[in-house]
Coordinates of C-alpha atoms in Angstrom, one line a residue:
M1 CA -62.9 54.5 -31.2
K2 CA -64.0 51.0 -32.1
I3 CA -60.4 50.2 -32.9
L4 CA -59.2 51.4 -29.4
I5 CA -61.9 49.4 -27.6
S6 CA -61.0 46.3 -29.6
F7 CA -57.3 46.7 -28.8
I8 CA -58.0 47.1 -25.0
F9 CA -60.2 44.0 -25.0
L10 CA -57.7 41.9 -26.9
S11 CA -54.8 43.0 -24.6
G12 CA -56.8 42.1 -21.5
F13 CA -57.8 38.7 -22.9
L14 CA -54.1 37.9 -23.7
L15 CA -52.9 39.0 -20.3
F16 CA -55.6 36.9 -18.5
S17 CA -54.7 33.9 -20.6
C18 CA -50.9 34.2 -19.8
S19 CA -51.6 34.7 -16.1
S20 CA -53.9 31.7 -16.0
E21 CA -51.3 29.6 -17.8
E22 CA -48.4 30.7 -15.4
A23 CA -50.6 30.1 -12.4
G24 CA -51.4 26.7 -13.6
N25 CA -47.7 25.9 -14.2
E26 CA -46.8 27.2 -10.8
S27 CA -49.5 25.1 -9.2
K28 CA -48.4 22.0 -11.1
T29 CA -44.7 22.6 -10.3
E30 CA -45.5 23.1 -6.6
T31 CA -47.7 20.0 -6.5
G32 CA -45.1 18.0 -8.3
D33 CA -42.3 19.2 -6.0
S34 CA -44.3 18.5 -2.9
V35 CA -44.9 14.9 -4.0
K36 CA -41.2 14.4 -5.0
E37 CA -39.7 16.0 -1.9
S38 CA -42.2 14.9 0.7
N39 CA -40.7 13.1 3.7
R40 CA -44.1 12.5 5.4
I41 CA -46.5 9.6 5.0
Q42 CA -49.9 9.1 6.5
L43 CA -51.5 5.7 7.3
S44 CA -54.9 4.7 8.4
P45 CA -55.4 2.6 11.6
D46 CA -56.0 -0.5 9.4
Q47 CA -52.8 0.1 7.5
I48 CA -50.8 0.6 10.7
R49 CA -52.2 -2.6 12.1
N50 CA -51.6 -4.6 8.9
A51 CA -48.0 -3.3 8.6
E52 CA -47.4 -4.1 12.3
I53 CA -45.9 -0.7 12.9
E54 CA -44.5 -0.3 16.4
T55 CA -43.1 2.9 18.0
G56 CA -40.8 3.7 20.9
K57 CA -38.2 6.2 22.0
A58 CA -34.4 6.5 21.7
E59 CA -32.7 5.6 25.0
K60 CA -29.2 5.6 26.5
R61 CA -27.5 2.3 27.0
K62 CA -24.0 0.9 27.5
M63 CA -22.6 -0.4 24.2
H64 CA -19.3 -2.0 23.2
L65 CA -18.3 0.5 20.5
S66 CA -15.5 0.7 17.9
L67 CA -14.1 3.5 15.9
Q68 CA -13.4 3.2 12.2
V69 CA -10.3 5.2 11.1
N70 CA -7.6 5.1 8.4
G71 CA -3.9 4.9 8.7
V72 CA -0.6 4.1 7.1
V73 CA 2.1 1.5 7.8
D74 CA 5.3 3.0 9.1
L75 CA 8.6 1.7 10.6
H76 CA 9.2 1.7 14.3
P77 CA 12.1 4.0 15.4
G78 CA 15.4 2.1 14.9
S79 CA 14.1 0.0 12.1
D80 CA 15.0 2.4 9.3
V81 CA 18.8 3.0 9.1
S82 CA 20.9 5.1 6.9
I83 CA 24.5 3.8 6.5
S84 CA 27.5 6.1 5.9
A85 CA 31.3 5.9 6.0
P86 CA 32.6 7.6 9.2
L87 CA 35.7 9.0 7.5
G88 CA 34.9 8.7 3.8
G89 CA 36.9 6.8 1.2
Y90 CA 36.7 5.0 -2.2
L91 CA 34.2 2.2 -2.5
K92 CA 36.2 -0.9 -3.4
K93 CA 33.6 -3.7 -3.1
T94 CA 29.9 -4.3 -2.6
D95 CA 27.4 -6.7 -4.0
L96 CA 24.2 -5.1 -2.6
I97 CA 21.0 -4.5 -4.5
P98 CA 17.7 -3.3 -3.2
G99 CA 15.7 -6.1 -1.7
K100 CA 18.6 -8.1 -0.5
K101 CA 18.4 -9.5 3.0
V102 CA 21.3 -8.9 5.4
S103 CA 22.0 -9.9 9.0
K104 CA 23.4 -7.8 11.8
G105 CA 27.3 -7.6 11.5
M106 CA 27.4 -8.7 7.9
V107 CA 29.9 -6.8 5.7
L108 CA 28.1 -4.5 3.3
A109 CA 31.0 -2.8 1.6
I110 CA 34.8 -2.4 1.6
L111 CA 36.3 1.1 1.5
E112 CA 39.9 2.1 0.8
D113 CA 41.8 5.3 1.6
Q114 CA 45.3 6.3 2.7
Q115 CA 43.9 8.1 5.7
Y116 CA 43.1 4.7 7.2
I117 CA 46.8 3.8 7.0
Q118 CA 47.8 7.2 8.5
I119 CA 45.5 6.8 11.5
Q120 CA 46.9 3.3 12.2
Q121 CA 50.5 4.7 11.9
D122 CA 49.7 7.6 14.2
Y123 CA 48.2 5.2 16.8
L124 CA 51.2 2.8 16.8
T125 CA 53.7 5.7 16.9
A126 CA 51.8 7.4 19.8
K127 CA 51.6 4.1 21.6
N128 CA 55.3 3.5 21.4
K129 CA 56.0 7.1 22.6
L130 CA 53.6 6.6 25.5
Q131 CA 55.7 3.6 26.6
L132 CA 58.8 5.7 26.5
L133 CA 57.2 8.6 28.4
E134 CA 55.9 6.2 31.0
S135 CA 59.3 4.8 31.6
D136 CA 60.8 8.2 31.8
Y137 CA 58.1 9.4 34.2
K138 CA 58.8 6.5 36.6
R139 CA 62.5 7.1 36.4
Q140 CA 62.2 10.9 37.1
K141 CA 59.8 10.2 39.9
G142 CA 62.3 7.9 41.6
L143 CA 65.1 10.4 41.1
N144 CA 62.9 13.1 42.6
E145 CA 62.3 11.0 45.7
N146 CA 66.1 10.9 46.2
K147 CA 66.3 14.7 45.6
V148 CA 68.4 14.1 42.4
T149 CA 65.9 16.0 40.1
S150 CA 63.8 19.0 40.8
D151 CA 60.0 19.0 41.2
K152 CA 59.6 21.0 38.1
T153 CA 61.3 18.4 36.0
V154 CA 59.0 15.7 37.3
Q155 CA 55.9 17.8 36.7
Q156 CA 57.0 18.4 33.1
V157 CA 57.6 14.7 32.4
Q158 CA 54.2 13.9 34.1
N159 CA 52.4 16.4 31.9
D160 CA 54.0 15.0 28.7
Y161 CA 53.0 11.5 29.8
S162 CA 49.3 12.5 30.5
N163 CA 49.0 14.3 27.1
Q164 CA 50.4 11.3 25.3
R165 CA 47.8 9.0 27.1
I166 CA 45.1 11.3 25.9
L167 CA 46.4 11.2 22.3
V168 CA 46.6 7.4 22.3
R169 CA 43.0 7.1 23.7
S170 CA 41.8 9.5 21.0
L171 CA 43.4 7.6 18.2
S172 CA 42.1 4.3 19.5
E173 CA 38.6 5.7 19.4
Q174 CA 39.1 6.8 15.8
L175 CA 40.2 3.3 14.9
R176 CA 37.0 1.8 16.5
L177 CA 35.0 4.3 14.6
I178 CA 36.2 2.9 11.3
G179 CA 35.8 -0.7 12.5
L180 CA 39.3 -1.6 13.5
T181 CA 40.4 -3.0 16.9
P182 CA 43.3 -1.0 18.5
E183 CA 44.3 -3.9 20.8
K184 CA 44.9 -6.2 17.8
L185 CA 46.8 -3.6 15.7
T186 CA 50.5 -4.2 15.1
E187 CA 53.1 -3.0 12.5
N188 CA 52.5 -6.3 10.7
N189 CA 48.8 -6.0 10.1
L190 CA 48.3 -2.4 8.9
S191 CA 45.4 -2.2 6.4
R192 CA 44.4 0.3 3.8
S193 CA 40.8 -0.8 3.7
I194 CA 37.9 -1.0 6.2
A195 CA 34.6 -2.9 6.2
I196 CA 31.2 -1.3 6.6
R197 CA 28.9 -3.6 8.5
A198 CA 25.1 -3.9 8.9
P199 CA 24.0 -2.4 12.3
I200 CA 20.7 -4.3 12.2
S201 CA 19.2 -7.3 10.4
G202 CA 16.8 -6.4 7.6
I203 CA 16.4 -5.7 3.9
I204 CA 18.4 -3.2 1.7
S205 CA 15.9 -0.6 0.5
K206 CA 18.3 1.8 -1.4
V207 CA 21.8 1.6 -2.8
N208 CA 23.2 5.1 -3.5
V209 CA 26.8 4.4 -4.6
R210 CA 28.7 2.4 -7.1
I211 CA 32.2 0.8 -7.0
G212 CA 35.1 3.2 -7.5
K213 CA 33.2 6.3 -6.3
Y214 CA 34.6 8.4 -3.5
V215 CA 32.1 8.9 -0.6
S216 CA 32.3 11.5 2.1
P217 CA 31.1 11.0 5.7
S218 CA 27.9 12.9 4.9
D219 CA 27.0 10.6 2.0
V220 CA 24.4 7.9 2.6
L221 CA 25.7 4.7 1.0
F222 CA 22.8 2.3 1.8
E223 CA 19.4 2.4 3.5
L224 CA 18.3 -0.6 5.5
I225 CA 14.9 -1.4 6.9
N226 CA 13.6 -4.1 9.2
P227 CA 10.1 -4.9 7.8
E228 CA 9.2 -7.1 10.8
N229 CA 9.2 -4.2 13.2
V230 CA 6.5 -2.0 11.7
C231 CA 3.9 0.2 13.4
I232 CA 0.7 1.9 12.3
N233 CA 0.1 5.7 12.3
L234 CA -3.6 6.4 12.5
T235 CA -5.4 9.6 11.8
V236 CA -8.3 10.3 14.3
F237 CA -10.6 13.3 14.0
E238 CA -10.7 15.7 17.0
N239 CA -14.2 14.7 18.0
D240 CA -13.1 11.1 18.5
A241 CA -9.7 11.7 20.0
S242 CA -11.1 12.1 23.5
K243 CA -12.4 8.5 23.3
L244 CA -8.9 7.0 23.0
S245 CA -6.6 5.7 25.6
I246 CA -3.2 3.9 25.7
G247 CA -3.6 0.1 25.4
Q248 CA -6.8 0.0 23.4
K249 CA -6.9 -2.9 20.8
V250 CA -6.8 -2.1 17.1
K251 CA -7.7 -4.4 14.2
I252 CA -5.8 -3.6 11.0
R253 CA -7.1 -4.5 7.6
T254 CA -5.4 -4.1 4.2
N255 CA -6.9 -4.1 0.7
Q256 CA -6.1 -7.8 0.5
E257 CA -8.5 -8.3 3.4
A258 CA -5.7 -9.6 5.7
E259 CA -6.2 -8.8 9.3
Y260 CA -3.6 -7.9 12.0
L261 CA -3.8 -7.0 15.7
A262 CA -2.2 -3.9 17.2
Q263 CA -2.7 -1.7 20.3
I264 CA -2.4 2.0 20.9
E265 CA 1.0 3.0 22.2
L266 CA 1.1 6.8 21.8
I267 CA -1.5 9.5 21.3
S268 CA -0.4 12.9 20.0
P269 CA -1.6 15.7 22.3
N270 CA -1.9 18.1 19.3
I271 CA -4.7 18.7 16.8
D272 CA -3.3 19.6 13.4
A273 CA -4.6 22.0 10.8
E274 CA -6.9 19.3 9.4
R275 CA -8.6 19.0 12.8
S276 CA -7.2 15.5 13.5
A277 CA -4.7 13.8 15.9
Q278 CA -2.0 11.3 15.1
V279 CA -2.2 8.0 17.0
H280 CA 0.7 5.5 17.1
A281 CA -0.3 1.8 17.3
K282 CA 2.2 -1.0 17.9
M283 CA 1.9 -4.4 16.2
R284 CA 1.2 -7.3 18.6
Q285 CA 3.0 -9.7 16.4
K286 CA 5.9 -9.5 14.0
T287 CA 5.1 -9.7 10.3
S288 CA 6.9 -9.0 7.0
D289 CA 3.7 -8.8 5.0
L290 CA 3.0 -5.1 5.8
L291 CA 5.2 -2.9 3.7
P292 CA 6.0 0.7 4.9
G293 CA 3.7 3.2 3.2
T294 CA 0.8 0.8 2.8
F295 CA -2.6 2.4 3.5
V296 CA -4.8 0.5 5.9
N297 CA -8.3 0.6 7.5
A298 CA -8.4 0.2 11.3
E299 CA -11.0 -0.5 13.9
I300 CA -10.2 0.8 17.4
E301 CA -12.1 -1.0 20.2
L302 CA -13.4 1.5 22.6
N303 CA -14.4 1.0 26.2
D304 CA -18.1 0.4 27.0
A305 CA -19.8 3.8 26.9
E306 CA -23.3 5.1 27.5
V307 CA -24.7 6.3 24.2
L308 CA -28.0 7.2 22.7
S309 CA -29.3 4.2 20.7
V310 CA -32.3 2.8 18.9
P311 CA -33.2 -0.7 17.8
A312 CA -31.2 -1.6 14.7
N313 CA -34.4 -2.2 12.7
A314 CA -35.4 1.5 13.3
V315 CA -32.6 2.7 11.1
V316 CA -33.3 2.7 7.3
K317 CA -30.9 3.4 4.6
W318 CA -31.7 5.4 1.5
E319 CA -29.2 6.6 -1.1
N320 CA -26.3 5.8 1.3
K321 CA -27.8 7.9 4.1
N322 CA -29.4 6.8 7.4
Y323 CA -32.9 7.8 8.4
L324 CA -35.4 7.4 11.2
F325 CA -39.2 7.7 11.0
I326 CA -40.7 9.7 13.8
E327 CA -44.4 9.8 14.7
E328 CA -45.6 13.4 14.5
K329 CA -49.1 12.4 15.4
T330 CA -51.2 9.3 15.2
G331 CA -50.9 7.9 11.7
T332 CA -48.5 10.6 10.5
Y333 CA -44.8 9.7 10.2
K334 CA -41.8 11.9 9.1
M335 CA -38.5 10.6 7.8
V336 CA -35.5 12.4 9.4
L337 CA -31.8 12.2 8.5
I338 CA -29.5 11.0 11.2
E339 CA -25.8 10.1 11.7
A340 CA -25.7 6.4 12.8
G341 CA -22.8 4.9 14.7
N342 CA -21.9 1.3 15.4
S343 CA -24.4 -1.5 15.8
N344 CA -24.1 -4.0 18.7
E345 CA -26.4 -6.5 20.2
G346 CA -29.4 -5.5 18.1
F347 CA -29.0 -1.7 18.8
T348 CA -27.5 1.1 16.7
A349 CA -25.7 4.1 18.3
I350 CA -27.0 7.5 17.1
K351 CA -24.3 10.3 16.9
S352 CA -26.7 13.1 15.9
S353 CA -29.5 14.6 17.9
V354 CA -32.8 12.7 17.8
P355 CA -36.3 14.3 18.3
S356 CA -37.9 13.4 21.6
S357 CA -41.0 12.1 19.6
K358 CA -41.8 8.5 19.3
I359 CA -39.8 6.7 16.5
V360 CA -40.8 3.7 14.5
T361 CA -38.9 0.7 15.9
K362 CA -40.4 -2.1 13.8
N363 CA -41.1 -2.4 10.1
A364 CA -39.6 1.1 9.3
Y365 CA -38.6 -0.2 5.9
T366 CA -42.3 -0.8 5.1
L367 CA -42.9 3.0 5.6
L368 CA -39.8 3.8 3.4
M369 CA -41.0 1.6 0.5
K370 CA -44.6 3.1 0.7
L371 CA -43.2 6.6 0.9
K372 CA -40.9 6.2 -2.1
N373 CA -43.4 4.3 -4.2
S374 CA -46.1 7.0 -3.6
G375 CA -43.5 9.7 -4.5
E376 CA -42.9 8.0 -7.8

């Protein structure tokens, strides 16, 4: 019996001791967390007066705002050209390498093929036959007027003459397609080679062939870009897309801190899967410093808009986040997280909702330092 009573007493003592220890730990943890996580601070009237704390309310005002976005340098349509051979052939000559500058009309390569000779031969032969049919048509037409030949004969000759004209016109266009001038072609200047010329001035970006290789019309021989005619493709999130309009000015900055000016030319009406819209900005001056594919930061100047704002001194920064102090009651202030916009003329735009309570508009950093020091 004594053993049983002693066991019960010992068990109760141990249980009470453990419970007391756990309660003490919980109380300590809760107290420690409340100090560490607290976002409130209380000041006495003397402390408020000495710190020169002032309060006010957020208000709407017109501000000249800008929108920070990212983008990439791209080429304006018509400034990126792929060059092919219209009829194919063997590459006889070229001295191009990537990076070489060329001017419009400059010979880029010489191609050879017997089909070039065949087209020239067909054209001259068809042209001679056309002259013969033209003379025959005029003769038959005169005979028909004197009732010497039938109308059917004249019609047949006229049909042959018209078909030959079509053939000559077709062959002349094929000659122009490969860079030859039909009017200057004679039996004495037939050529087995043609020249591929640059359609624009610019820089060779790719060379896809070598001398002696046969290329077909679908093969891209060279790629040519004009780096002076670049544009900027900007990515704007859907919440900001409605703020944009054609003609707005854009400041472009690269990693080298160089700055360029552009303006919005086109705005995509679609929102993509990443909830953003594509905006096309045209450079306001020509430059060869921006290379296609370069990532840039851009600042779009928005029109004056009425936005919710607070004095710039009211916004404090802590661990890369923006906060305001609101006055819950006299002497008690609470630090609340906000999303700050641009600052202009001593005021900062607030993108997120702000409590209707008074906010600390002066010496807010004094409260921040006191709050964090007391937390430590």
